[in-house]
Amino acid sequence: MAEPREILGLVPNGLYLIGVTTEEEQFIYTGSWITQMSFEPCLIATAVRKTHPGHAMIQEAGVFTVNFLAKGDLELAQKGFGNPGDRLEWVDWKSCPEIGAPVILDSLAYIGCRLVQWVEWGDHDLVVAEAVIAESFRDGELLTIHDTPWTYS
């Protein structure tokens, strides 16, 4: 018999750089638990670990970006795991015109999101947000966890 966690590792989660800006700082982190929830309004859901720095920042800001990474962008995805103060230092980015959070210019595309609902549950909280702006930069296939040497955990 397999453990549910092992089987869930088969889910082809994409990899994204999540951008958030508070009064104190701009921040990005690598996320993978994101899904669309609704066409009208255009809603997504993402899970954020309660102990992660992005958790409190998204709660404070109420807005964030989801930057879609292309296959082959492993080095860019790794930027979201670095020292929190240095993560944007070597990345080309701009502020989202609608919400102010970081937009990664080397990504495939991004969506800017406004927090709609926060659901506390387990070791991650579920964040429901409305996509209010989007921009595409280039064509390509989405980088997934299965394209990396990383494991689901």
CSV table of C-alpha atoms in Angstrom, one decimal:
chain,number,residue,atom,x,y,z
A,1,MET,CA,0.0,0.0,0.0
A,2,ALA,CA,1.4,3.4,-0.9
A,3,GLU,CA,1.3,6.5,1.2
A,4,PRO,CA,-1.1,9.3,0.0
A,5,ARG,CA,1.8,11.7,0.0
A,6,GLU,CA,3.8,9.5,-2.4
A,7,ILE,CA,0.9,9.4,-4.9
A,8,LEU,CA,0.3,13.1,-4.6
A,9,GLY,CA,3.9,13.5,-5.8
A,10,LEU,CA,2.6,12.4,-9.2
A,11,VAL,CA,0.6,15.6,-9.6
A,12,PRO,CA,2.3,17.6,-12.4
A,13,ASN,CA,2.6,20.9,-10.4
A,14,GLY,CA,4.0,23.8,-12.3
A,15,LEU,CA,6.7,26.0,-10.8
A,16,TYR,CA,6.1,29.7,-10.4
A,17,LEU,CA,7.8,32.7,-8.8
A,18,ILE,CA,5.4,34.4,-6.5
A,19,GLY,CA,6.0,38.1,-6.0
A,20,VAL,CA,4.8,40.3,-3.1
A,21,THR,CA,5.5,43.8,-2.0
A,22,THR,CA,4.9,45.2,1.5
A,23,GLU,CA,5.9,48.6,2.8
A,24,GLU,CA,9.2,47.2,4.0
A,25,GLU,CA,10.3,45.0,1.0
A,26,GLN,CA,9.8,43.3,-2.3
A,27,PHE,CA,10.0,39.5,-2.2
A,28,ILE,CA,9.8,36.5,-4.5
A,29,TYR,CA,9.6,32.8,-3.7
A,30,THR,CA,9.2,29.6,-5.7
A,31,GLY,CA,5.7,28.1,-5.4
A,32,SER,CA,4.1,25.1,-7.0
A,33,TRP,CA,0.6,24.6,-5.5
A,34,ILE,CA,-1.5,26.8,-7.8
A,35,THR,CA,-4.7,26.1,-9.6
A,36,GLN,CA,-7.5,28.0,-11.4
A,37,MET,CA,-10.8,27.9,-9.6
A,38,SER,CA,-13.2,30.0,-11.7
A,39,PHE,CA,-13.6,31.7,-15.1
A,40,GLU,CA,-16.0,34.4,-13.9
A,41,PRO,CA,-14.6,36.0,-11.8
A,42,CYS,CA,-11.2,34.7,-12.8
A,43,LEU,CA,-10.0,33.1,-9.5
A,44,ILE,CA,-7.0,31.0,-8.5
A,45,ALA,CA,-6.1,29.2,-5.4
A,46,THR,CA,-2.6,28.7,-4.0
A,47,ALA,CA,-1.3,27.1,-0.8
A,48,VAL,CA,1.3,28.9,1.4
A,49,ARG,CA,3.2,27.2,4.2
A,50,LYS,CA,2.3,28.9,7.5
A,51,THR,CA,6.0,29.3,8.5
A,52,HIS,CA,7.1,30.7,5.1
A,53,PRO,CA,8.0,34.4,5.0
A,54,GLY,CA,5.6,34.9,2.0
A,55,HIS,CA,2.7,33.8,4.2
A,56,ALA,CA,2.7,37.0,6.4
A,57,MET,CA,3.6,39.2,3.5
A,58,ILE,CA,0.7,38.2,1.3
A,59,GLN,CA,-1.7,38.6,4.3
A,60,GLU,CA,-0.3,42.1,4.8
A,61,ALA,CA,-0.2,43.2,1.2
A,62,GLY,CA,-3.4,41.5,0.0
A,63,VAL,CA,-1.9,41.3,-3.5
A,64,PHE,CA,0.7,39.2,-5.2
A,65,THR,CA,1.9,38.1,-8.7
A,66,VAL,CA,2.3,34.6,-10.1
A,67,ASN,CA,5.1,34.5,-12.6
A,68,PHE,CA,5.0,31.4,-14.9
A,69,LEU,CA,8.4,29.8,-15.5
A,70,ALA,CA,9.4,28.0,-18.7
A,71,LYS,CA,11.0,24.6,-19.1
A,72,GLY,CA,14.7,25.2,-18.8
A,73,ASP,CA,14.3,28.1,-16.3
A,74,LEU,CA,15.6,26.0,-13.4
A,75,GLU,CA,18.2,28.6,-12.5
A,76,LEU,CA,15.4,31.3,-12.3
A,77,ALA,CA,13.2,29.0,-10.2
A,78,GLN,CA,16.2,28.6,-7.8
A,79,LYS,CA,16.2,32.3,-7.2
A,80,GLY,CA,13.0,31.9,-5.2
A,81,PHE,CA,14.8,29.7,-2.6
A,82,GLY,CA,17.8,32.0,-1.9
A,83,ASN,CA,18.5,34.4,0.9
A,84,PRO,CA,15.3,36.4,1.4
A,85,GLY,CA,17.0,39.8,1.1
A,86,ASP,CA,18.9,38.9,-2.1
A,87,ARG,CA,16.3,37.1,-4.2
A,88,LEU,CA,15.6,39.9,-6.6
A,89,GLU,CA,19.2,41.2,-6.9
A,90,TRP,CA,20.1,39.1,-10.0
A,91,VAL,CA,16.6,39.0,-11.6
A,92,ASP,CA,15.2,41.4,-14.2
A,93,TRP,CA,11.9,42.6,-12.8
A,94,LYS,CA,9.5,45.5,-12.7
A,95,SER,CA,6.6,46.4,-10.5
A,96,CYS,CA,3.1,45.3,-11.6
A,97,PRO,CA,1.3,48.4,-12.7
A,98,GLU,CA,-2.0,47.3,-11.1
A,99,ILE,CA,-0.8,46.0,-7.8
A,100,GLY,CA,2.9,46.8,-7.3
A,101,ALA,CA,4.2,43.3,-6.7
A,102,PRO,CA,7.3,42.0,-8.6
A,103,VAL,CA,6.9,40.9,-12.2
A,104,ILE,CA,9.8,38.7,-13.5
A,105,LEU,CA,10.6,39.8,-17.0
A,106,ASP,CA,12.3,36.5,-18.0
A,107,SER,CA,9.1,34.5,-17.1
A,108,LEU,CA,6.6,33.3,-19.7
A,109,ALA,CA,3.9,35.5,-18.3
A,110,TYR,CA,2.4,36.7,-15.1
A,111,ILE,CA,-0.9,37.3,-13.4
A,112,GLY,CA,-1.5,40.0,-10.7
A,113,CYS,CA,-3.9,38.8,-8.0
A,114,ARG,CA,-6.0,40.4,-5.3
A,115,LEU,CA,-6.7,38.4,-2.2
A,116,VAL,CA,-10.3,37.3,-1.9
A,117,GLN,CA,-10.3,34.7,0.9
A,118,TRP,CA,-7.9,33.1,3.3
A,119,VAL,CA,-8.6,29.7,4.6
A,120,GLU,CA,-6.5,28.4,7.5
A,121,TRP,CA,-6.0,24.6,7.4
A,122,GLY,CA,-3.1,22.2,8.1
A,123,ASP,CA,0.5,23.3,7.7
A,124,HIS,CA,-0.4,25.4,4.7
A,125,ASP,CA,-3.2,28.0,4.3
A,126,LEU,CA,-5.3,28.2,1.2
A,127,VAL,CA,-5.3,31.6,-0.5
A,128,VAL,CA,-8.1,32.4,-3.0
A,129,ALA,CA,-7.4,35.4,-5.2
A,130,GLU,CA,-8.8,37.1,-8.2
A,131,ALA,CA,-6.5,37.6,-11.2
A,132,VAL,CA,-6.9,41.3,-12.1
A,133,ILE,CA,-4.1,41.8,-14.6
A,134,ALA,CA,-2.0,39.6,-16.9
A,135,GLU,CA,0.8,39.9,-19.4
A,136,SER,CA,2.6,37.5,-21.6
A,137,PHE,CA,6.3,37.9,-22.5
A,138,ARG,CA,7.1,34.8,-24.6
A,139,ASP,CA,5.9,31.4,-25.7
A,140,GLY,CA,7.0,28.2,-24.1
A,141,GLU,CA,6.0,25.2,-22.0
A,142,LEU,CA,5.5,25.5,-18.2
A,143,LEU,CA,8.3,24.3,-16.0
A,144,THR,CA,7.0,21.5,-13.6
A,145,ILE,CA,8.4,19.9,-10.6
A,146,HIS,CA,9.0,16.8,-12.7
A,147,ASP,CA,11.4,18.8,-14.9
A,148,THR,CA,13.7,19.4,-11.9
A,149,PRO,CA,15.9,17.3,-9.7
A,150,TRP,CA,13.8,18.4,-6.8
A,151,THR,CA,11.3,16.1,-5.0
A,152,TYR,CA,7.8,16.7,-3.7
A,153,SER,CA,7.9,17.2,0.0
